[in-house]
Short mmCIF file of C-alpha atoms and ligand atoms in Angstrom, two decimals:
data_model
loop_
_atom_site.label_atom_id
_atom_site.label_comp_id
_atom_site.label_asym_id
_atom_site.label_seq_id
_atom_site.Cartn_x
_atom_site.Cartn_y
_atom_site.Cartn_z
CA MET A 1 82.78 30.74 81.67
CA ILE A 2 80.59 30.50 84.75
CA ARG A 3 82.71 29.45 87.71
CA ASP A 4 81.82 27.94 91.06
CA VAL A 5 81.61 30.52 93.83
CA LEU A 6 83.41 29.59 97.04
CA LYS A 7 81.26 29.61 100.15
CA MET A 8 81.97 31.11 103.55
CA GLY A 9 84.08 28.64 105.51
CA ASP A 10 86.44 28.03 102.61
CA PRO A 11 89.86 29.22 103.77
CA ARG A 12 90.60 30.66 100.32
CA LEU A 13 88.09 33.42 101.09
CA LEU A 14 90.20 34.52 104.06
CA ARG A 15 93.43 35.25 102.21
CA VAL A 16 94.84 38.69 101.44
CA ALA A 17 94.89 38.82 97.63
CA GLU A 18 97.94 39.73 95.54
CA PRO A 19 98.21 42.88 93.40
CA VAL A 20 97.82 42.53 89.62
CA SER A 21 100.76 43.53 87.45
CA ASP A 22 99.98 41.97 84.05
CA PHE A 23 97.46 44.53 82.77
CA GLY A 24 96.07 43.74 79.34
CA SER A 25 97.21 40.11 79.48
CA PRO A 26 95.06 37.28 78.10
CA HIS A 27 95.09 35.71 81.57
CA LEU A 28 93.61 38.82 83.16
CA ARG A 29 91.06 39.20 80.35
CA ALA A 30 89.92 35.59 80.82
CA LEU A 31 89.61 36.10 84.59
CA ILE A 32 87.45 39.20 84.11
CA GLU A 33 85.23 37.41 81.57
CA ASP A 34 84.70 34.55 84.00
CA MET A 35 83.86 36.99 86.78
CA LEU A 36 81.35 38.81 84.56
CA ASP A 37 79.74 35.53 83.48
CA THR A 38 79.54 34.27 87.04
CA MET A 39 78.14 37.53 88.40
CA ALA A 40 75.49 37.64 85.65
CA ALA A 41 74.51 33.99 86.13
CA ARG A 42 74.02 34.54 89.84
CA ASP A 43 72.41 37.97 89.48
CA GLY A 44 75.01 39.52 91.74
CA ALA A 45 75.74 43.20 92.34
CA GLY A 46 79.44 42.43 92.37
CA ILE A 47 82.05 39.74 92.68
CA ALA A 48 85.69 39.57 93.70
CA ALA A 49 88.33 37.28 92.18
CA PRO A 50 88.94 35.40 95.46
CA GLN A 51 85.31 34.25 95.34
CA ILE A 52 86.15 32.12 92.32
CA GLY A 53 89.39 30.96 93.91
CA VAL A 54 91.73 33.44 92.19
CA ASN A 55 93.88 35.28 94.71
CA LEU A 56 94.21 38.58 92.86
CA ARG A 57 93.06 42.11 93.67
CA VAL A 58 90.30 42.29 91.06
CA VAL A 59 86.67 43.18 91.71
CA ILE A 60 83.79 43.87 89.40
CA PHE A 61 80.50 45.47 90.29
CA GLY A 62 77.59 47.28 88.76
CA VAL A 63 73.88 47.63 89.34
CA GLU A 64 71.32 49.09 86.98
CA SER A 65 68.33 48.22 89.06
CA HIS A 66 68.39 45.27 91.36
CA PRO A 67 65.27 43.69 92.88
CA ASN A 68 67.15 43.18 96.15
CA TYR A 69 67.91 46.88 96.51
CA PRO A 70 64.83 48.81 95.42
CA GLY A 71 65.38 52.53 95.27
CA ALA A 72 69.16 52.22 95.24
CA GLU A 73 70.90 54.53 92.82
CA PRO A 74 72.53 52.81 89.83
CA VAL A 75 76.18 51.81 90.22
CA PRO A 76 78.30 51.99 87.06
CA GLN A 77 79.50 48.67 85.62
CA THR A 78 83.12 48.65 86.70
CA VAL A 79 86.22 46.46 86.59
CA LEU A 80 88.41 47.68 89.42
CA ILE A 81 91.91 46.36 89.93
CA ASN A 82 94.29 47.00 92.85
CA PRO A 83 91.72 49.25 94.53
CA VAL A 84 92.47 51.71 97.29
CA ILE A 85 89.66 53.22 99.33
CA GLU A 86 89.89 56.54 101.12
CA VAL A 87 87.17 57.34 103.63
CA LEU A 88 85.89 60.89 103.07
CA SER A 89 83.53 61.06 106.02
CA PRO A 90 83.58 59.07 109.25
CA LEU A 91 79.79 58.83 109.14
CA GLU A 92 78.53 55.30 108.75
CA GLN A 93 75.28 54.05 107.29
CA GLU A 94 73.73 50.68 107.97
CA GLY A 95 72.07 48.64 105.26
CA TRP A 96 71.25 45.12 104.21
CA GLU A 97 73.88 43.12 102.35
CA GLY A 98 74.07 39.74 100.76
CA CYS A 99 76.95 37.91 99.16
CA LEU A 100 77.31 35.14 96.59
CA SER A 101 79.60 33.39 99.09
CA VAL A 102 76.92 33.50 101.80
CA PRO A 103 73.93 32.28 99.79
CA GLY A 104 70.42 32.70 101.10
CA MET A 105 71.34 35.13 103.85
CA ARG A 106 71.29 38.85 104.60
CA GLY A 107 72.93 40.97 107.24
CA TRP A 108 72.66 44.55 108.47
CA VAL A 109 76.09 46.02 107.88
CA PRO A 110 77.64 49.40 108.74
CA ARG A 111 79.65 51.05 105.93
CA PHE A 112 81.11 54.47 105.34
CA GLY A 113 78.67 56.61 103.41
CA HIS A 114 81.19 58.69 101.44
CA ILE A 115 84.41 57.35 99.97
CA ARG A 116 86.92 57.94 97.22
CA TYR A 117 88.19 54.87 95.41
CA ARG A 118 91.09 54.53 93.06
CA GLY A 119 92.52 51.69 91.05
CA ALA A 120 92.84 50.63 87.45
CA ASP A 121 90.69 49.05 84.77
CA ALA A 122 91.65 45.91 82.83
CA GLN A 123 94.01 47.88 80.59
CA GLY A 124 95.68 49.59 83.52
CA LYS A 125 93.93 52.92 82.93
CA PRO A 126 93.44 54.78 86.20
CA ILE A 127 90.04 54.96 87.87
CA ASP A 128 89.46 57.69 90.45
CA ARG A 129 85.92 58.25 91.71
CA THR A 130 83.99 59.37 94.71
CA ALA A 131 80.96 57.38 95.79
CA THR A 132 78.19 57.69 98.35
CA ASP A 133 75.46 55.52 99.81
CA PHE A 134 74.75 52.26 97.95
CA HIS A 135 77.58 52.75 95.45
CA ALA A 136 80.02 53.24 98.35
CA ARG A 137 78.59 50.19 100.10
CA VAL A 138 79.06 47.93 97.08
CA VAL A 139 82.67 49.06 96.62
CA GLN A 140 83.52 48.52 100.30
CA HIS A 141 81.88 45.07 100.28
CA GLU A 142 83.79 43.92 97.18
CA CYS A 143 87.13 45.38 98.28
CA ASP A 144 86.77 43.67 101.66
CA HIS A 145 86.90 40.35 99.81
CA LEU A 146 90.45 41.23 98.72
CA ASP A 147 91.50 41.39 102.35
CA GLY A 148 89.76 38.17 103.31
CA ILE A 149 86.79 39.87 104.97
CA LEU A 150 83.20 38.71 104.45
CA TYR A 151 80.28 40.95 105.42
CA PRO A 152 79.20 38.84 108.44
CA GLN A 153 82.49 39.89 110.07
CA ARG A 154 81.29 43.53 109.85
CA ILE A 155 77.88 42.98 111.44
CA ARG A 156 77.55 44.56 114.88
CA ASP A 157 74.02 43.43 115.70
CA LEU A 158 73.85 39.72 114.94
CA THR A 159 70.11 39.74 115.59
CA ARG A 160 69.96 41.33 112.14
CA PHE A 161 71.68 38.46 110.33
CA GLY A 162 69.60 35.64 108.97
CA PHE A 163 68.02 33.73 106.17
CA ILE A 164 66.29 35.73 103.47
CA GLU A 165 63.03 33.84 103.64
CA ALA A 166 62.85 34.38 107.40
CA LEU A 167 63.92 38.05 107.37
CA PHE A 168 61.77 39.03 104.39
CA PRO A 169 58.89 36.58 104.20
CA GLY A 170 57.07 36.59 100.89
CA GLN A 171 59.72 38.60 99.03
CA LYS A 172 61.60 37.12 96.14
CA LEU A 173 65.28 37.94 96.57
CA SER A 174 68.30 36.39 94.92
CA ASP A 175 71.46 35.33 96.71
CA ASP A 176 73.40 38.55 96.31
NI1 NI B 201 80.45 39.34 98.54
#
């Protein structure tokens, strides 16, 4: 079921989400289905459970090719629960980000360029991957949602935060 996405300013987006313990449960399966439906309907690169008002440490992400991020390497379709990120290099990269909770806008956001992330899938099976560049950016963006952080809070140069149609005139970009 497609769910409403909370918008920046809603205090529910600022909470620290709770860990999942009921792996394989119908409740968790239904949550993940709703997140997948909502992400697909909004053409997002990822979504976190708090964005649909569910305060659990669940994110999904995946990009085959996305018009907003031309040239970005594909990111595997992933359900990631109770994620933990380890930074493998202190080097940061800056890049444009959008968010379904901040519709119509983009910001220039620093992220670590090389990370390891661990967690579990919907059945509780461990996930342990390293990621670089755009893949690493997507994971850091989604996991930030679980700690109540939205990408505008990460922007250092607020002159590079604005409305899509003003930043990229003539380009057709979706919300996320
Ligand atoms: Ni987001």
